[in-house]
Amino acid sequence: MRQSEHKESNASLLQVSNLSIRLNSAAGLVHAVEDVSFTLKAGQTLGIVGESGSGKSVMARSLMNLLPRRAVAQRKGSVLLSGREISTLSERELQRLRGPDIAMIFQDPMTALNPVLTICVQVSEPLQQHLGMSKQAARARAIELLDAVGIPDAVNRIDQYPHQLSGGMRQRVVIAIALTCNPSLLIADEPTTALDVTVQRQILDLLTGLQKERHMGMLLITHDLGVVASRADFIAVMYAGRLVEVAPANTIFKSMQHPYTEALFNSIPRINDASHTRLQAIPGRPPQLHNPAPGCAFAPRCPYAQQRCHRETPPVVQAEQAEHLHACFYPVSAPVALGGVR
Amino acid sequence: MTNTSEQATPLQLRNRDDIVLRLEHLVVNFKVGKQTVQAVSDVSLDVALGETLGLVGESGCGKSTVGRAIMQLPPPSAGRVLFKGQDLSNMSGEALRQTRTGLQMIFQDPISSLNPRRKVRDIVAEGLQIWRRPNQDARVREVMEAVGLDPDTVADRRPHQFSGGQCQRICIARSLALDPDVLICDEPVSALDVSVQAQILNLLEDMKQRYQLTMVFVAHNLAVVKNVSDRVAVMYLGKLCEIGNAEAIYARPAHPYTRALLASIPDMDPDARGQQGKIPLLQGELPSPANPPSGCRFRTRCPNAQARCAEVEPVMQAVADSMTPDHFVACHYPL
Amino acid sequence: MPAKKHPKIESRAQNFARALQQVFGRGFGPGFWLAVVWLLIVAFCALFADWLPVRDPLDPVIANRLNGPFTSNLLGADGLGRDIFARLIHGARVSVVIGLTAVSIGMLIGGALGIIAGYFRGHFERALMAVLDVILAFPWLVLLLALVAFIGQSLFAISVAIGFLWIPAYARVARANTLSVVQREYVLAAKAMGASTSRILIKEVLPNVILPVLAYGLVAMGLVIIVESALAFLGLSVEAPQPTWGGMISEGKRHLATAVHVAVIPSVTMFLTVLSLNFVGDRLRSRFDVKESNL
């Protein structure tokens, strides 16, 4: 039903243009998201990579209007979901979107689940509410969904409470809940950060598998380049509220343009490097987001920064390759050798 | 279980003069309700002078508990911890307090490990004050400068005015003030951002050189562990699976669990898409530590498990064709 | 790799000013400050009642009996013709003394027990909590009446009796906060450093427990004042003719039909004081909580 719609609207599922969000805080206005634009097509995955405080989670939450109203001081720009502007919708209209159109997965599966309700109640509630299913039908569908997200013995597990499940299983339940209404867009905000490496791999495989199978669009938000490298179609790197580089995944690792992307990539310890290899740390620390200084936010930490970088904010421009955007006056031109990088 | 002297010396303990830290048959039990859970079960290992031992495994495998048991916080339920030949687990009260200053610890959450109500100067000077060491101000300045903090701007502030990375520097400065021999790092970078993580890892390496430290580095991130470690010990459900030279273990893991861990590291090469299926991923769930599987604890998730694995618990044995000596594995059918 | 130095070195004064601002500066709003001002006035009256230029609170002037406010007396006179304004000011002393003493007793004993229970756990904690539960389950008024009957009706005795009632509440607050502090790694770090138990309790635990306990103390003080007035209503508070707010309300109830102000004025005073205490205590507590979670 919904599937066929998606295949036709292959143009753009989510189009964010010039999104800026300022938040109130004790220390003044926080420029959490600055002039962010990107497009996500149905059936594609966009990986958004950034450190804590880069604004990636604020942006993700603002897409679903989940930021506390009092916190948002200013919001500019437009968010089109399947061609429909959603940033101006009322709370009631948004509620109807959440579930059937956008669903979200959070970092901590324990807090995302209600500890006093059984898995069955939590998975079948949106089925009854949004799709008007009967209790019996919803339960049957919930078991199917739990099966689909790889929960063994779903028939029996469905009546358990969240605390009876392991972290990985809980995250699977959260994913099942997100999938209940067949969303066209899935936002996964650090879905594996709280999990162990071995479980992380399972959950990521599950997410990408489901995304392909259901032809969903997926925003995969993470601080770990490794998580998105082999799973996203596009990768967007966020720094101090701005997207500093956006490119197809296989392009970005071969020809990084923005010095921050390069520095981030180089600072990660590699499993193939010898022990005690000196890491290329990025000096300094991420900037404060209130009262940002003029110029490029990365300039104070950037080895290539020139005078101009401290004065003007670099605009987003097109690199040589198609679909490769970056915001740097002096892009790192030399392609990075990829030999055996892991 | 308490009488460790009757047990044979584990094979993996090296016979060297420069062993600073040696754990023999370490057991740590926790009471969960009425049940007793063995968080660490018969772990023996040693660390030589100037060496860094990486301790890896999934959460709940007991690696952090080992780190704390070394410090006697809390003391192990059985087994011995030998620090420069002295048995810490036999000491009590004053003697333990004295000797333990030679071991220091840094923790995962740098913010929770700093008292929010105290000034950085007092935090760093804590150990010096407790032991009434002379020249405290000079020593505090020295270690603060060593970890890259400016004593003049930093000393009078409180921890909440700093970022996570700077808090971890303060923690490192505090642990170094008493000039310890051994530094136990419990997931010191996993709460930090990628760009700051590299700074702290480099700093730890510098401090190790400057103060001749021996380190035990507990972490779940295998790439981080490899970067800092000379030797690596892999733990699963409270048991030691494999221990040996870092390069050797990463290049040729002998235990199926080590291999599975290595295989689950996310791939940084987008071209490797689809090639990840070569090594079977770990299936199933971590069994409950309250009720571990019989025989080899990993057998329920092991792709190579045989009938024998359920019956006989594997003991440590030397890896036959390893790149380096002192590589040991507890598996009936090593890879 | 050295950390980036801070762009400018702040002077001690700037640092202090900022610390002040962090605790008091933002977000309290005018209501908080009004409450603080009111409490300061009450405290001032209690301290300096004897030297303030007001009439004698014990001097009955029959001619002024039940006069309304703004007549012969600023806030009127009571059934015996005593000046209500003067009695309010002198009565503040009783409220403040009982409030402070009772809260201090509860805080010192309950706080210490709570910290010890939270730190050492084990049998002591279980035994203590059991005893506290029993005290909490006991009807407080009955207990209070028994205590007052036992130790007498002096200001000090009443303070001690009320303070005793507050021990369980403080012990619970202190214990809960201690439990959360003890799990913090800085306590572990101090142990690794060789700190003695008393040093850990004083340097690491106490500073983190005392602020929430103090903030709770302000809220408790409001309740203590109400408890005192309840005792006064039963004729069990400080003995007449010493003026207390509770006693004044109690006396005023006889004249409710003819002269409402005799009961209303002390009631409003007490209401404002209790409200202010709750308000300030609550705001301070939430401020400390936020600071904890913000870290």
CSV table of C-alpha atoms in Angstrom, one decimal, chain B residues 45-242:
chain,number,residue,atom,x,y,z
B,45,LEU,CA,47.6,-12.7,34.9
B,46,ASP,CA,50.6,-10.6,35.4
B,47,VAL,CA,52.0,-7.2,34.3
B,48,ALA,CA,55.7,-6.5,33.9
B,49,LEU,CA,57.4,-3.2,34.7
B,50,GLY,CA,56.6,-0.6,32.1
B,51,GLU,CA,54.1,-2.8,30.4
B,52,THR,CA,50.6,-1.9,29.5
B,53,LEU,CA,48.1,-4.7,29.8
B,54,GLY,CA,44.8,-4.2,27.9
B,55,LEU,CA,41.8,-5.9,29.4
B,56,VAL,CA,38.9,-6.3,26.9
B,57,GLY,CA,35.5,-7.9,26.8
B,58,GLU,CA,31.8,-7.1,26.6
B,59,SER,CA,30.1,-5.3,29.5
B,60,GLY,CA,29.4,-7.7,32.3
B,61,CYS,CA,32.5,-9.8,31.6
B,62,GLY,CA,34.2,-8.7,34.8
B,63,LYS,CA,37.0,-6.6,33.4
B,64,SER,CA,36.2,-3.5,35.5
B,65,THR,CA,35.7,-5.7,38.5
B,66,VAL,CA,39.2,-7.1,38.0
B,67,GLY,CA,40.6,-3.5,37.9
B,68,ARG,CA,38.8,-2.7,41.2
B,69,ALA,CA,39.8,-6.0,42.8
B,70,ILE,CA,43.4,-5.1,42.2
B,71,MET,CA,42.9,-2.0,44.2
B,72,GLN,CA,41.0,-4.1,46.9
B,73,LEU,CA,37.9,-1.9,46.2
B,74,PRO,CA,36.3,-4.2,47.2
B,75,PRO,CA,38.8,-7.0,48.0
B,76,PRO,CA,38.6,-10.2,46.0
B,77,SER,CA,36.6,-13.1,47.5
B,78,ALA,CA,39.5,-15.4,46.9
B,79,GLY,CA,42.9,-15.5,45.2
B,80,ARG,CA,45.9,-13.2,45.6
B,81,VAL,CA,46.9,-9.8,44.3
B,82,LEU,CA,50.7,-9.4,44.4
B,83,PHE,CA,52.0,-5.9,44.0
B,84,LYS,CA,55.8,-5.8,43.8
B,85,GLY,CA,55.8,-9.2,45.6
B,86,GLN,CA,53.6,-8.1,48.5
B,87,ASP,CA,50.2,-9.7,48.8
B,88,LEU,CA,47.7,-6.9,48.9
B,89,SER,CA,44.7,-9.2,49.6
B,90,ASN,CA,46.3,-10.3,52.9
B,91,MET,CA,47.0,-6.8,54.1
B,92,SER,CA,44.5,-4.8,56.1
B,93,GLY,CA,43.9,-1.3,57.4
B,94,GLU,CA,46.9,0.9,57.6
B,95,ALA,CA,49.3,-1.3,55.7
B,96,LEU,CA,46.9,-1.6,52.8
B,97,ARG,CA,46.3,2.2,52.8
B,98,GLN,CA,50.1,2.7,52.7
B,99,THR,CA,50.9,0.2,50.0
B,100,ARG,CA,47.9,1.0,47.8
B,101,THR,CA,49.3,4.5,47.1
B,102,GLY,CA,51.6,2.8,44.7
B,103,LEU,CA,48.5,1.9,42.6
B,104,GLN,CA,46.2,4.6,41.3
B,105,MET,CA,43.1,4.5,39.2
B,106,ILE,CA,41.2,6.6,36.7
B,107,PHE,CA,37.6,6.0,35.8
B,108,GLN,CA,35.3,6.1,32.8
B,109,ASP,CA,33.2,9.1,33.8
B,110,PRO,CA,35.6,12.0,34.5
B,111,ILE,CA,32.8,14.2,35.8
B,112,SER,CA,31.5,11.7,38.3
B,113,SER,CA,35.0,11.0,39.5
B,114,LEU,CA,35.5,14.6,40.6
B,115,ASN,CA,33.8,16.0,43.6
B,116,PRO,CA,31.7,18.9,42.3
B,117,ARG,CA,32.1,20.9,45.6
B,118,ARG,CA,35.9,21.0,45.6
B,119,LYS,CA,38.4,23.1,43.8
B,120,VAL,CA,40.7,21.5,41.3
B,121,ARG,CA,43.7,22.4,43.4
B,122,ASP,CA,42.3,20.5,46.4
B,123,ILE,CA,41.3,17.6,44.2
B,124,VAL,CA,44.7,17.2,42.7
B,125,ALA,CA,46.4,17.7,46.1
B,126,GLU,CA,44.1,15.2,47.9
B,127,GLY,CA,46.6,12.3,48.1
B,128,LEU,CA,49.4,14.7,49.1
B,129,GLN,CA,47.3,16.1,51.9
B,130,ILE,CA,46.3,12.7,53.2
B,131,TRP,CA,49.9,11.6,53.4
B,132,ARG,CA,51.2,15.0,54.5
B,133,ARG,CA,53.8,15.1,51.7
B,134,PRO,CA,56.2,18.0,51.6
B,135,ASN,CA,56.2,20.6,48.8
B,136,GLN,CA,52.6,20.0,47.9
B,137,ASP,CA,52.1,23.2,45.9
B,138,ALA,CA,55.1,22.5,43.7
B,139,ARG,CA,54.0,18.9,43.1
B,140,VAL,CA,50.5,19.9,42.2
B,141,ARG,CA,51.8,22.5,39.8
B,142,GLU,CA,54.1,19.9,38.3
B,143,VAL,CA,51.5,17.3,37.6
B,144,MET,CA,49.0,19.8,36.4
B,145,GLU,CA,51.5,21.1,33.9
B,146,ALA,CA,52.4,17.6,32.9
B,147,VAL,CA,48.8,16.8,31.9
B,148,GLY,CA,48.5,20.0,30.0
B,149,LEU,CA,46.5,22.2,32.4
B,150,ASP,CA,47.6,25.7,33.3
B,151,PRO,CA,47.8,25.7,37.1
B,152,ASP,CA,47.2,29.5,37.3
B,153,THR,CA,43.9,29.5,35.5
B,154,VAL,CA,42.6,26.1,36.5
B,155,ALA,CA,43.5,25.6,40.1
B,156,ASP,CA,40.8,27.7,41.7
B,157,ARG,CA,37.9,26.5,39.6
B,158,ARG,CA,35.5,23.7,40.2
B,159,PRO,CA,35.0,20.7,38.0
B,160,HIS,CA,31.7,21.7,36.4
B,161,GLN,CA,33.5,24.5,34.7
B,162,PHE,CA,35.4,22.1,32.5
B,163,SER,CA,34.7,19.8,29.6
B,164,GLY,CA,34.9,16.1,29.8
B,165,GLY,CA,38.3,15.9,28.3
B,166,GLN,CA,39.7,18.5,30.7
B,167,CYS,CA,38.1,16.7,33.7
B,168,GLN,CA,39.9,13.5,32.6
B,169,ARG,CA,43.1,15.5,32.6
B,170,ILE,CA,42.4,16.6,36.2
B,171,CYS,CA,41.7,13.0,37.1
B,172,ILE,CA,45.0,11.9,35.6
B,173,ALA,CA,46.8,14.7,37.4
B,174,ARG,CA,45.3,13.6,40.7
B,175,SER,CA,46.3,10.0,40.1
B,176,LEU,CA,49.9,11.0,39.3
B,177,ALA,CA,50.4,13.3,42.3
B,178,LEU,CA,51.4,10.4,44.6
B,179,ASP,CA,53.9,9.1,42.0
B,180,PRO,CA,52.3,5.6,41.7
B,181,ASP,CA,54.0,2.6,40.0
B,182,VAL,CA,50.8,1.2,38.5
B,183,LEU,CA,47.9,3.1,36.9
B,184,ILE,CA,44.7,1.3,36.4
B,185,CYS,CA,42.6,2.9,33.7
B,186,ASP,CA,38.9,1.9,33.7
B,187,GLU,CA,37.5,2.8,30.4
B,188,PRO,CA,39.2,6.2,30.5
B,189,VAL,CA,38.2,7.4,27.1
B,190,SER,CA,34.8,5.8,26.4
B,191,ALA,CA,32.9,8.8,27.7
B,192,LEU,CA,34.9,11.2,25.6
B,193,ASP,CA,34.4,12.6,22.1
B,194,VAL,CA,36.5,11.1,19.3
B,195,SER,CA,38.6,14.2,18.9
B,196,VAL,CA,39.3,14.4,22.6
B,197,GLN,CA,39.8,10.7,23.0
B,198,ALA,CA,43.0,10.8,20.9
B,199,GLN,CA,44.4,13.7,23.1
B,200,ILE,CA,43.8,11.7,26.3
B,201,LEU,CA,45.3,8.5,24.8
B,202,ASN,CA,48.4,10.3,23.7
B,203,LEU,CA,48.6,12.0,27.1
B,204,LEU,CA,48.5,8.6,28.9
B,205,GLU,CA,51.3,7.4,26.7
B,206,ASP,CA,53.3,10.5,27.5
B,207,MET,CA,52.7,10.1,31.2
B,208,LYS,CA,53.6,6.5,31.1
B,209,GLN,CA,57.0,7.4,29.6
B,210,ARG,CA,57.5,10.4,31.9
B,211,TYR,CA,56.6,8.7,35.2
B,212,GLN,CA,57.7,5.1,34.3
B,213,LEU,CA,54.2,3.8,34.8
B,214,THR,CA,53.0,0.3,34.5
B,215,MET,CA,49.4,0.3,33.2
B,216,VAL,CA,46.3,-1.9,33.3
B,217,PHE,CA,43.9,-0.5,30.6
B,218,VAL,CA,40.4,-1.7,30.8
B,219,ALA,CA,38.2,-0.9,27.8
B,220,HIS,CA,35.7,-2.3,25.4
B,221,ASN,CA,37.0,-0.6,22.3
B,222,LEU,CA,39.5,-3.0,20.7
B,223,ALA,CA,41.1,-0.4,18.6
B,224,VAL,CA,41.8,1.8,21.6
B,225,VAL,CA,43.1,-1.1,23.5
B,226,LYS,CA,45.5,-2.1,20.8
B,227,ASN,CA,46.8,1.4,20.5
B,228,VAL,CA,47.9,1.6,24.1
B,229,SER,CA,48.7,-2.1,25.0
B,230,ASP,CA,51.7,-4.3,24.9
B,231,ARG,CA,49.8,-7.3,26.1
B,232,VAL,CA,46.1,-7.9,25.8
B,233,ALA,CA,43.8,-10.1,28.0
B,234,VAL,CA,40.4,-11.1,26.7
B,235,MET,CA,37.6,-11.9,29.2
B,236,TYR,CA,34.3,-13.5,28.8
B,237,LEU,CA,31.7,-14.0,31.6
B,238,GLY,CA,34.3,-13.7,34.3
B,239,LYS,CA,36.9,-16.0,32.7
B,240,LEU,CA,40.1,-15.3,31.0
B,241,CYS,CA,39.9,-16.5,27.3
B,242,GLU,CA,43.1,-15.5,25.9
